[in-house]
Tab-separated table of N, CA and C and ligand atoms in Angstrom:
chain	number	residue	atom	x	y	z
A	12	UNK	N	115.244	197.777	102.120
A	12	UNK	CA	115.030	196.580	103.046
A	12	UNK	C	113.484	196.413	103.161
A	13	UNK	N	112.743	197.448	103.470
A	13	UNK	CA	111.278	197.218	103.619
A	13	UNK	C	110.649	196.937	102.225
A	14	UNK	N	111.191	197.582	101.194
A	14	UNK	CA	110.620	197.320	99.866
A	14	UNK	C	110.892	195.924	99.418
A	15	UNK	N	112.121	195.368	99.801
A	15	UNK	CA	112.422	193.906	99.435
A	15	UNK	C	111.474	192.962	100.145
A	16	UNK	N	111.283	193.275	101.447
A	16	UNK	CA	110.464	192.370	102.227
A	16	UNK	C	109.075	192.421	101.721
A	17	UNK	N	108.522	193.597	101.298
A	17	UNK	CA	107.161	193.592	100.720
A	17	UNK	C	107.145	192.779	99.469
A	18	UNK	N	108.066	192.983	98.628
A	18	UNK	CA	108.113	192.235	97.351
A	18	UNK	C	108.094	190.714	97.593
A	19	UNK	N	108.890	190.390	98.600
A	19	UNK	CA	108.988	188.867	98.837
A	19	UNK	C	107.628	188.434	99.349
A	20	UNK	N	107.034	189.019	100.260
A	20	UNK	CA	105.731	188.644	100.760
A	20	UNK	C	104.649	188.559	99.778
A	21	UNK	N	104.744	189.451	98.811
A	21	UNK	CA	103.722	189.539	97.786
A	21	UNK	C	103.721	188.336	96.797
A	22	UNK	N	104.858	187.635	96.744
A	22	UNK	CA	105.000	186.490	95.933
A	22	UNK	C	104.443	185.282	96.629
A	23	UNK	N	104.311	184.205	95.875
A	23	UNK	CA	103.911	182.868	96.574
A	23	UNK	C	104.927	182.556	97.582
A	24	UNK	N	104.556	181.776	98.521
A	24	UNK	CA	105.503	181.578	99.676
A	24	UNK	C	106.536	180.476	99.293
A	25	UNK	N	106.334	179.767	98.221
A	25	UNK	CA	107.397	178.876	97.813
A	25	UNK	C	107.771	179.117	96.342
A	26	UNK	N	109.156	178.936	96.052
A	26	UNK	CA	109.550	179.164	94.703
A	26	UNK	C	108.989	178.083	93.765
A	27	UNK	N	108.792	178.446	92.507
A	27	UNK	CA	108.284	177.504	91.608
A	27	UNK	C	109.266	176.298	91.536
A	28	UNK	N	108.778	175.086	91.311
A	28	UNK	CA	109.612	173.915	91.299
A	28	UNK	C	110.816	174.056	90.358
A	29	UNK	N	110.471	174.632	89.249
A	29	UNK	CA	111.494	174.717	88.146
A	29	UNK	C	112.653	175.667	88.568
A	30	UNK	N	112.366	176.601	89.544
A	30	UNK	CA	113.322	177.560	89.913
A	30	UNK	C	114.094	177.083	91.134
A	31	UNK	N	113.598	176.143	91.865
A	31	UNK	CA	114.290	175.722	93.104
A	31	UNK	C	115.536	174.887	92.776
A	32	UNK	N	116.644	175.203	93.426
A	32	UNK	CA	117.691	174.321	93.211
A	32	UNK	C	117.883	173.354	94.334
A	33	UNK	N	118.622	172.207	94.103
A	33	UNK	CA	118.846	171.243	95.072
A	33	UNK	C	119.616	171.866	96.189
A	34	UNK	N	119.459	171.351	97.386
A	34	UNK	CA	120.354	171.800	98.543
A	34	UNK	C	121.827	171.635	98.136
A	35	UNK	N	122.632	172.567	98.624
A	35	UNK	CA	124.095	172.425	98.358
A	35	UNK	C	124.765	171.480	99.303
A	36	UNK	N	125.749	170.680	98.778
A	36	UNK	CA	126.444	169.850	99.746
A	36	UNK	C	127.398	170.655	100.666
A	37	UNK	N	127.632	170.204	101.910
A	37	UNK	CA	128.473	170.830	102.863
A	37	UNK	C	129.894	170.410	102.466
A	38	UNK	N	130.673	171.203	101.765
A	38	UNK	CA	132.008	170.849	101.289
A	38	UNK	C	132.992	171.347	102.335
A	39	UNK	N	133.914	170.422	102.671
A	39	UNK	CA	134.994	170.739	103.570
A	39	UNK	C	136.347	170.188	103.022
A	40	UNK	N	137.442	170.374	103.812
A	40	UNK	CA	138.743	169.992	103.298
A	40	UNK	C	138.801	168.515	103.049
A	41	UNK	N	138.038	167.676	103.724
A	41	UNK	CA	138.181	166.216	103.466
A	41	UNK	C	137.407	165.787	102.220
A	42	UNK	N	136.160	166.409	101.970
A	42	UNK	CA	135.327	165.898	100.954
A	42	UNK	C	135.425	166.723	99.609
A	43	UNK	N	136.193	167.872	99.562
A	43	UNK	CA	136.286	168.681	98.469
A	43	UNK	C	136.633	167.905	97.125
A	44	UNK	N	137.591	166.933	97.279
A	44	UNK	CA	138.015	166.209	96.145
A	44	UNK	C	136.920	165.439	95.476
A	45	UNK	N	135.975	164.968	96.336
A	45	UNK	CA	134.857	164.196	95.765
A	45	UNK	C	133.960	165.004	94.898
A	46	UNK	N	133.714	166.263	95.278
A	46	UNK	CA	132.856	167.086	94.514
A	46	UNK	C	133.672	167.682	93.300
A	47	UNK	N	135.057	167.922	93.420
A	47	UNK	CA	135.785	168.366	92.393
A	47	UNK	C	135.844	167.298	91.286
A	48	UNK	N	135.989	166.058	91.645
A	48	UNK	CA	135.983	165.036	90.627
A	48	UNK	C	134.708	164.943	89.886
A	49	UNK	N	133.579	165.014	90.599
A	49	UNK	CA	132.236	165.013	89.938
A	49	UNK	C	132.131	166.292	88.974
A	50	UNK	N	132.478	167.454	89.464
A	50	UNK	CA	132.245	168.679	88.802
A	50	UNK	C	133.184	168.908	87.658
A	51	UNK	N	134.484	168.643	87.916
A	51	UNK	CA	135.549	168.929	86.939
A	51	UNK	C	135.843	167.859	85.944
A	52	UNK	N	135.667	166.573	86.384
A	52	UNK	CA	136.023	165.464	85.590
A	52	UNK	C	134.885	164.532	85.255
A	53	UNK	N	133.686	164.753	85.844
A	53	UNK	CA	132.557	163.860	85.681
A	53	UNK	C	132.808	162.426	86.155
A	54	UNK	N	133.689	162.365	87.254
A	54	UNK	CA	134.045	161.070	87.797
A	54	UNK	C	133.622	160.945	89.244
A	55	UNK	N	133.148	159.650	89.581
A	55	UNK	CA	132.873	159.344	90.927
A	55	UNK	C	134.213	158.798	91.588
A	56	UNK	N	134.814	159.594	92.417
A	56	UNK	CA	136.082	159.336	92.985
A	56	UNK	C	135.964	159.003	94.430
A	57	UNK	N	136.665	157.972	94.912
A	57	UNK	CA	136.564	157.552	96.384
A	57	UNK	C	138.055	157.627	96.889
A	58	UNK	N	138.106	157.970	98.207
A	58	UNK	CA	139.432	158.055	98.882
A	58	UNK	C	140.050	156.735	98.977
A	59	UNK	N	141.290	156.645	98.602
A	59	UNK	CA	142.014	155.343	98.812
A	59	UNK	C	143.321	155.650	99.579
A	60	UNK	N	143.598	154.871	100.497
A	60	UNK	CA	144.682	154.921	101.363
A	60	UNK	C	145.973	154.598	100.495
A	61	UNK	N	146.939	155.527	100.579
A	61	UNK	CA	148.203	155.324	99.778
A	61	UNK	C	149.089	154.270	100.371
A	62	UNK	N	148.893	153.889	101.525
A	62	UNK	CA	149.714	152.879	102.218
A	62	UNK	C	149.116	151.469	102.205
A	63	UNK	N	147.881	151.370	102.483
A	63	UNK	CA	147.320	149.950	102.608
A	63	UNK	C	146.182	149.788	101.454
A	64	UNK	N	145.958	150.801	100.674
A	64	UNK	CA	144.990	150.721	99.541
A	64	UNK	C	143.468	150.597	99.939
A	65	UNK	N	143.231	150.709	101.234
A	65	UNK	CA	141.779	150.663	101.642
A	65	UNK	C	141.031	151.823	101.075
A	66	UNK	N	139.858	151.479	100.511
A	66	UNK	CA	138.951	152.516	99.975
A	66	UNK	C	138.031	152.891	101.216
A	67	UNK	N	137.762	154.218	101.333
A	67	UNK	CA	136.923	154.707	102.329
A	67	UNK	C	135.934	155.810	101.957
A	68	UNK	N	134.670	155.766	102.412
A	68	UNK	CA	133.754	156.775	102.181
A	68	UNK	C	132.623	156.733	103.281
A	69	UNK	N	132.251	157.855	103.756
A	69	UNK	CA	132.624	159.214	103.452
A	69	UNK	C	134.080	159.502	103.830
A	70	UNK	N	134.655	160.550	103.183
A	70	UNK	CA	136.060	160.849	103.338
A	70	UNK	C	136.394	161.267	104.770
A	71	UNK	N	137.524	160.792	105.233
A	71	UNK	CA	138.090	161.183	106.593
A	71	UNK	C	139.542	161.333	106.418
A	72	UNK	N	140.176	162.142	107.302
A	72	UNK	CA	141.572	162.479	107.183
A	72	UNK	C	142.488	161.331	107.385
A	73	UNK	N	142.144	160.306	108.139
A	73	UNK	CA	143.114	159.269	108.519
A	73	UNK	C	142.459	157.878	108.172
A	74	UNK	N	143.332	156.910	107.617
A	74	UNK	CA	142.853	155.554	107.352
A	74	UNK	C	142.441	154.806	108.601
A	75	UNK	N	141.232	154.329	108.545
A	75	UNK	CA	140.721	153.532	109.723
A	75	UNK	C	141.388	152.176	109.917
A	76	UNK	N	142.099	151.716	108.852
A	76	UNK	CA	142.759	150.426	108.873
A	76	UNK	C	144.202	150.511	109.390
A	77	UNK	N	144.980	151.521	108.775
A	77	UNK	CA	146.353	151.587	109.054
A	77	UNK	C	146.793	152.967	109.730
A	78	UNK	N	145.825	153.826	109.846
A	78	UNK	CA	146.150	155.188	110.469
A	78	UNK	C	147.018	156.045	109.540
A	79	UNK	N	147.220	155.739	108.309
A	79	UNK	CA	147.910	156.604	107.500
A	79	UNK	C	147.133	157.906	107.138
A	80	UNK	N	147.857	158.907	106.891
A	80	UNK	CA	147.157	160.168	106.575
A	80	UNK	C	147.395	160.433	105.044
A	81	UNK	N	147.979	159.506	104.369
A	81	UNK	CA	148.302	159.623	102.943
A	81	UNK	C	147.286	158.933	102.140
A	82	UNK	N	146.720	159.640	101.190
A	82	UNK	CA	145.661	159.076	100.332
A	82	UNK	C	145.604	159.703	99.015
A	83	UNK	N	144.815	159.106	98.066
A	83	UNK	CA	144.650	159.667	96.760
A	83	UNK	C	143.165	159.331	96.301
A	84	UNK	N	142.602	160.182	95.511
A	84	UNK	CA	141.323	159.815	94.948
A	84	UNK	C	141.403	158.681	93.884
A	85	UNK	N	140.478	157.729	93.978
A	85	UNK	CA	140.462	156.600	92.916
A	85	UNK	C	139.144	156.694	92.312
A	86	UNK	N	139.144	156.711	90.876
A	86	UNK	CA	137.937	156.701	90.182
A	86	UNK	C	137.221	155.321	90.117
A	87	UNK	N	135.874	155.371	90.481
A	87	UNK	CA	135.183	154.095	90.464
A	87	UNK	C	134.581	153.801	89.098
A	88	UNK	N	134.223	152.534	88.986
A	88	UNK	CA	133.818	152.134	87.574
A	88	UNK	C	132.370	152.353	87.238
A	89	UNK	N	131.519	152.715	88.252
A	89	UNK	CA	130.123	153.120	87.983
A	89	UNK	C	129.099	151.959	88.088
A	90	UNK	N	129.518	150.798	88.818
A	90	UNK	CA	128.517	149.815	88.990
A	90	UNK	C	128.418	149.542	90.427
A	91	UNK	N	127.142	148.983	90.911
A	91	UNK	CA	127.030	148.731	92.293
A	91	UNK	C	125.730	148.029	92.476
A	92	UNK	N	125.376	147.811	93.721
A	92	UNK	CA	124.020	147.267	94.102
A	92	UNK	C	123.383	148.245	95.126
A	93	UNK	N	121.966	147.998	95.215
A	93	UNK	CA	121.357	148.804	96.257
A	93	UNK	C	121.505	148.040	97.568
A	94	UNK	N	122.191	148.765	98.484
A	94	UNK	CA	122.465	148.177	99.761
A	94	UNK	C	121.244	148.422	100.748
A	95	UNK	N	120.691	149.642	100.594
A	95	UNK	CA	119.517	150.088	101.354
A	95	UNK	C	119.015	151.250	100.685
A	96	UNK	N	117.673	151.627	100.980
A	96	UNK	CA	117.079	152.768	100.345
A	96	UNK	C	115.933	153.318	101.322
A	97	UNK	N	115.564	154.547	101.067
A	97	UNK	CA	114.338	155.140	101.563
A	97	UNK	C	113.607	155.869	100.479
A	98	UNK	N	112.293	155.887	100.690
A	98	UNK	CA	111.379	156.649	99.780
A	98	UNK	C	110.896	157.902	100.569
A	99	UNK	N	111.161	159.038	100.090
A	99	UNK	CA	110.859	160.243	100.856
A	99	UNK	C	109.621	160.863	100.563
A	100	UNK	N	108.735	161.120	101.499
A	100	UNK	CA	107.475	161.842	101.304
A	100	UNK	C	107.374	163.099	102.101
A	101	UNK	N	108.094	163.130	103.270
A	101	UNK	CA	107.970	164.280	104.086
A	101	UNK	C	109.101	164.411	105.002
A	102	UNK	N	109.740	165.617	105.238
A	102	UNK	CA	109.326	166.821	104.566
A	102	UNK	C	109.958	166.837	103.085
A	103	UNK	N	109.253	167.421	102.179
A	103	UNK	CA	109.743	167.607	100.824
A	103	UNK	C	110.333	169.014	100.586
A	104	UNK	N	111.554	169.010	100.226
A	104	UNK	CA	112.150	170.378	99.892
A	104	UNK	C	112.305	170.526	98.332
A	105	UNK	N	111.666	171.560	97.756
A	105	UNK	CA	111.917	171.809	96.335
A	105	UNK	C	113.261	171.739	95.995
A	106	UNK	N	113.693	171.133	94.829
A	106	UNK	CA	112.886	170.730	93.726
A	106	UNK	C	112.412	169.308	93.825
A	107	UNK	N	112.655	168.629	94.934
A	107	UNK	CA	112.190	167.257	95.008
A	107	UNK	C	110.756	167.059	95.123
A	108	UNK	N	110.261	165.955	94.610
A	108	UNK	CA	108.824	165.658	94.568
A	108	UNK	C	108.578	164.430	95.475
A	109	UNK	N	107.415	164.407	96.141
A	109	UNK	CA	107.179	163.200	97.028
A	109	UNK	C	107.402	161.878	96.406
A	110	UNK	N	107.935	161.008	97.032
A	110	UNK	CA	108.120	159.642	96.573
A	110	UNK	C	109.470	159.400	95.857
A	111	UNK	N	110.402	160.306	96.005
A	111	UNK	CA	111.717	160.072	95.333
A	111	UNK	C	112.518	159.184	96.238
A	112	UNK	N	113.443	158.450	95.576
A	112	UNK	CA	114.199	157.388	96.220
A	112	UNK	C	115.573	157.780	96.478
A	113	UNK	N	116.130	157.630	97.689
A	113	UNK	CA	117.559	157.803	98.029
A	113	UNK	C	118.087	156.502	98.480
A	114	UNK	N	119.160	156.081	97.809
A	114	UNK	CA	119.709	154.765	98.047
A	114	UNK	C	121.102	154.862	98.612
A	115	UNK	N	121.500	153.841	99.440
A	115	UNK	CA	122.796	153.574	99.822
A	115	UNK	C	123.311	152.581	98.772
A	116	UNK	N	124.119	153.039	97.794
A	116	UNK	CA	124.615	152.080	96.806
A	116	UNK	C	126.022	151.570	97.265
A	117	UNK	N	126.060	150.224	97.186
A	117	UNK	CA	127.362	149.614	97.513
A	117	UNK	C	128.128	149.518	96.159
A	118	UNK	N	129.174	150.195	96.025
A	118	UNK	CA	129.901	150.148	94.723
A	118	UNK	C	130.531	148.782	94.558
A	119	UNK	N	130.750	148.411	93.357
A	119	UNK	CA	131.486	147.138	92.997
A	119	UNK	C	132.835	147.090	93.698
A	120	UNK	N	133.445	148.264	93.925
A	120	UNK	CA	134.757	148.266	94.556
A	120	UNK	C	134.662	148.147	96.089
A	121	UNK	N	133.437	148.235	96.619
A	121	UNK	CA	133.204	148.167	98.080
A	121	UNK	C	132.577	149.261	98.826
A	122	UNK	N	132.987	150.447	98.654
A	122	UNK	CA	132.514	151.628	99.469
A	122	UNK	C	130.998	151.798	99.186
A	123	UNK	N	130.288	152.314	100.168
A	123	UNK	CA	128.872	152.670	100.015
A	123	UNK	C	128.728	154.129	99.860
A	124	UNK	N	127.881	154.595	98.883
A	124	UNK	CA	127.706	156.020	98.646
A	124	UNK	C	126.184	156.274	98.601
A	125	UNK	N	125.770	157.332	99.186
A	125	UNK	CA	124.366	157.734	99.094
A	125	UNK	C	124.079	158.539	97.899
A	126	UNK	N	123.031	158.242	97.132
A	126	UNK	CA	122.702	158.911	95.910
A	126	UNK	C	121.228	158.631	95.507
A	127	UNK	N	120.679	159.499	94.691
A	127	UNK	CA	119.344	159.271	94.195
A	127	UNK	C	119.247	158.008	93.272
A	128	UNK	N	118.126	157.284	93.462
A	128	UNK	CA	117.915	156.181	92.587
A	128	UNK	C	116.721	156.495	91.712
A	129	UNK	N	116.885	156.519	90.355
A	129	UNK	CA	115.922	156.994	89.447
A	129	UNK	C	115.507	155.987	88.418
A	130	UNK	N	114.394	156.323	87.811
A	130	UNK	CA	113.929	155.444	86.663
A	130	UNK	C	113.583	154.071	87.131
A	131	UNK	N	112.998	154.077	88.313
A	131	UNK	CA	112.417	152.747	88.875
A	131	UNK	C	111.342	153.139	89.812
A	132	UNK	N	110.233	152.365	89.723
A	132	UNK	CA	109.109	152.597	90.713
A	132	UNK	C	109.535	151.991	92.081
A	133	UNK	N	109.105	152.636	93.130
A	133	UNK	CA	109.556	152.202	94.457
A	133	UNK	C	109.135	150.700	94.753
A	134	UNK	N	107.977	150.249	94.172
A	134	UNK	CA	107.562	148.847	94.370
A	134	UNK	C	108.581	147.909	93.748
A	135	UNK	N	109.358	148.455	92.799
A	135	UNK	CA	110.306	147.528	92.039
A	135	UNK	C	111.715	147.570	92.630
A	136	UNK	N	111.951	148.346	93.592
A	136	UNK	CA	113.316	148.396	94.194
A	136	UNK	C	113.467	147.131	95.042
A	137	UNK	N	114.618	146.572	94.887
A	137	UNK	CA	114.963	145.291	95.563
A	137	UNK	C	116.300	145.552	96.217
A	138	UNK	N	116.516	145.210	97.482
A	138	UNK	CA	117.866	145.214	98.060
A	138	UNK	C	118.741	144.240	97.297
A	139	UNK	N	119.888	144.692	96.860
A	139	UNK	CA	120.805	143.854	96.125
A	139	UNK	C	120.738	144.014	94.673
A	140	UNK	N	119.686	144.753	94.215
A	140	UNK	CA	119.530	144.946	92.687
A	140	UNK	C	120.746	145.681	92.098
A	141	UNK	N	121.101	145.319	90.923
A	141	UNK	CA	122.310	145.909	90.302
A	141	UNK	C	121.886	147.395	89.749
A	142	UNK	N	122.782	148.218	89.946
A	142	UNK	CA	122.600	149.593	89.420
A	142	UNK	C	123.753	150.043	88.694
A	143	UNK	N	123.583	150.946	87.728
A	143	UNK	CA	124.620	151.580	87.092
A	143	UNK	C	124.620	153.109	87.516
A	144	UNK	N	125.817	153.707	87.656
A	144	UNK	CA	125.924	155.028	88.189
A	144	UNK	C	126.383	156.028	87.083
A	145	UNK	N	125.749	157.071	86.924
A	145	UNK	CA	126.145	158.099	85.982
A	145	UNK	C	126.394	159.375	86.747
A	146	UNK	N	127.262	160.201	86.293
A	146	UNK	CA	127.442	161.481	86.939
A	146	UNK	C	126.758	162.605	86.142
A	147	UNK	N	125.906	163.308	86.774
A	147	UNK	CA	124.896	164.185	86.090
A	147	UNK	C	124.970	165.711	86.721
A	148	UNK	N	124.838	166.561	85.807
A	148	UNK	CA	124.733	167.973	86.175
A	148	UNK	C	123.332	168.333	86.609
A	149	UNK	N	123.168	168.746	87.906
A	149	UNK	CA	121.874	169.106	88.356
A	149	UNK	C	121.504	170.628	88.118
A	150	UNK	N	122.515	171.525	88.177
A	150	UNK	CA	122.312	172.856	87.875
A	150	UNK	C	123.726	173.412	87.589
A	151	UNK	N	123.795	174.791	87.533
A	151	UNK	CA	125.013	175.433	87.140
A	151	UNK	C	126.283	175.009	87.995
A	152	UNK	N	125.962	174.833	89.294
A	152	UNK	CA	127.116	174.618	90.172
A	152	UNK	C	127.162	173.177	90.810
A	153	UNK	N	126.140	172.329	90.594
A	153	UNK	CA	126.046	170.980	91.218
A	153	UNK	C	126.027	169.894	90.258
A	154	UNK	N	126.958	168.939	90.519
A	154	UNK	CA	127.048	167.658	89.759
A	154	UNK	C	127.058	166.534	90.780
A	155	UNK	N	126.160	165.504	90.586
A	155	UNK	CA	126.089	164.518	91.470
A	155	UNK	C	125.912	163.110	90.749
A	156	UNK	N	126.285	162.050	91.494
A	156	UNK	CA	126.036	160.737	90.976
A	156	UNK	C	124.610	160.352	91.039
A	157	UNK	N	124.096	159.653	90.076
A	157	UNK	CA	122.711	159.099	90.088
A	157	UNK	C	122.836	157.621	89.749
A	158	UNK	N	121.957	156.792	90.516
A	158	UNK	CA	121.891	155.378	90.196
A	158	UNK	C	120.702	155.026	89.462
A	159	UNK	N	120.750	154.091	88.495
A	159	UNK	CA	119.550	153.576	87.841
A	159	UNK	C	119.686	152.063	87.761
A	160	UNK	N	118.572	151.281	87.679
A	160	UNK	CA	118.637	149.878	87.503
A	160	UNK	C	119.526	149.544	86.249
A	161	UNK	N	120.519	148.592	86.477
A	161	UNK	CA	121.381	148.315	85.391
A	161	UNK	C	120.688	147.814	84.119
A	162	UNK	N	121.214	148.237	83.029
A	162	UNK	CA	120.650	147.821	81.743
A	162	UNK	C	119.214	148.147	81.551
A	163	UNK	N	118.595	148.972	82.293
A	163	UNK	CA	117.204	149.218	82.198
A	163	UNK	C	116.760	150.669	81.896
A	164	UNK	N	115.849	150.778	80.997
A	164	UNK	CA	115.154	152.104	80.802
A	164	UNK	C	113.747	151.623	81.080
A	165	UNK	N	113.332	151.521	82.318
A	165	UNK	CA	111.975	150.965	82.673
A	165	UNK	C	110.906	152.090	82.506
B	291	LIG	ZN1	145.557	152.521	105.176
């Protein structure tokens, strides 16, 4: 115990950026399917009511439209627009670097999903801009959707 503490204190107080992993999502019974779809099938899936077909996100146990508790995951097509966004400078948690962009992306199918917006300068982000969404592996355990300007390698 004492030995471990000494070893920890002897090192730099922050892990190297390359070693730091992204924060883990808080997975529960409602949203587990969302992360399973990403991790196991590379798909962005949204909860769809089995009775009225309403798509809803973030996941909840009961349909807000018809109060049904029956639902199934529906795979989204991977296109959307920037509904809103923030540029983060503080506090920065490794491995993120100051100035990264987090967007609320409104999917073509309707639901809004929070994800990183990459390959665009913050000055060039416009509300309503078209984005395409890819599912990408962040590390051994984490797979997330990422948005980029549609058709662009800027
Ligand atoms: Zn419903």
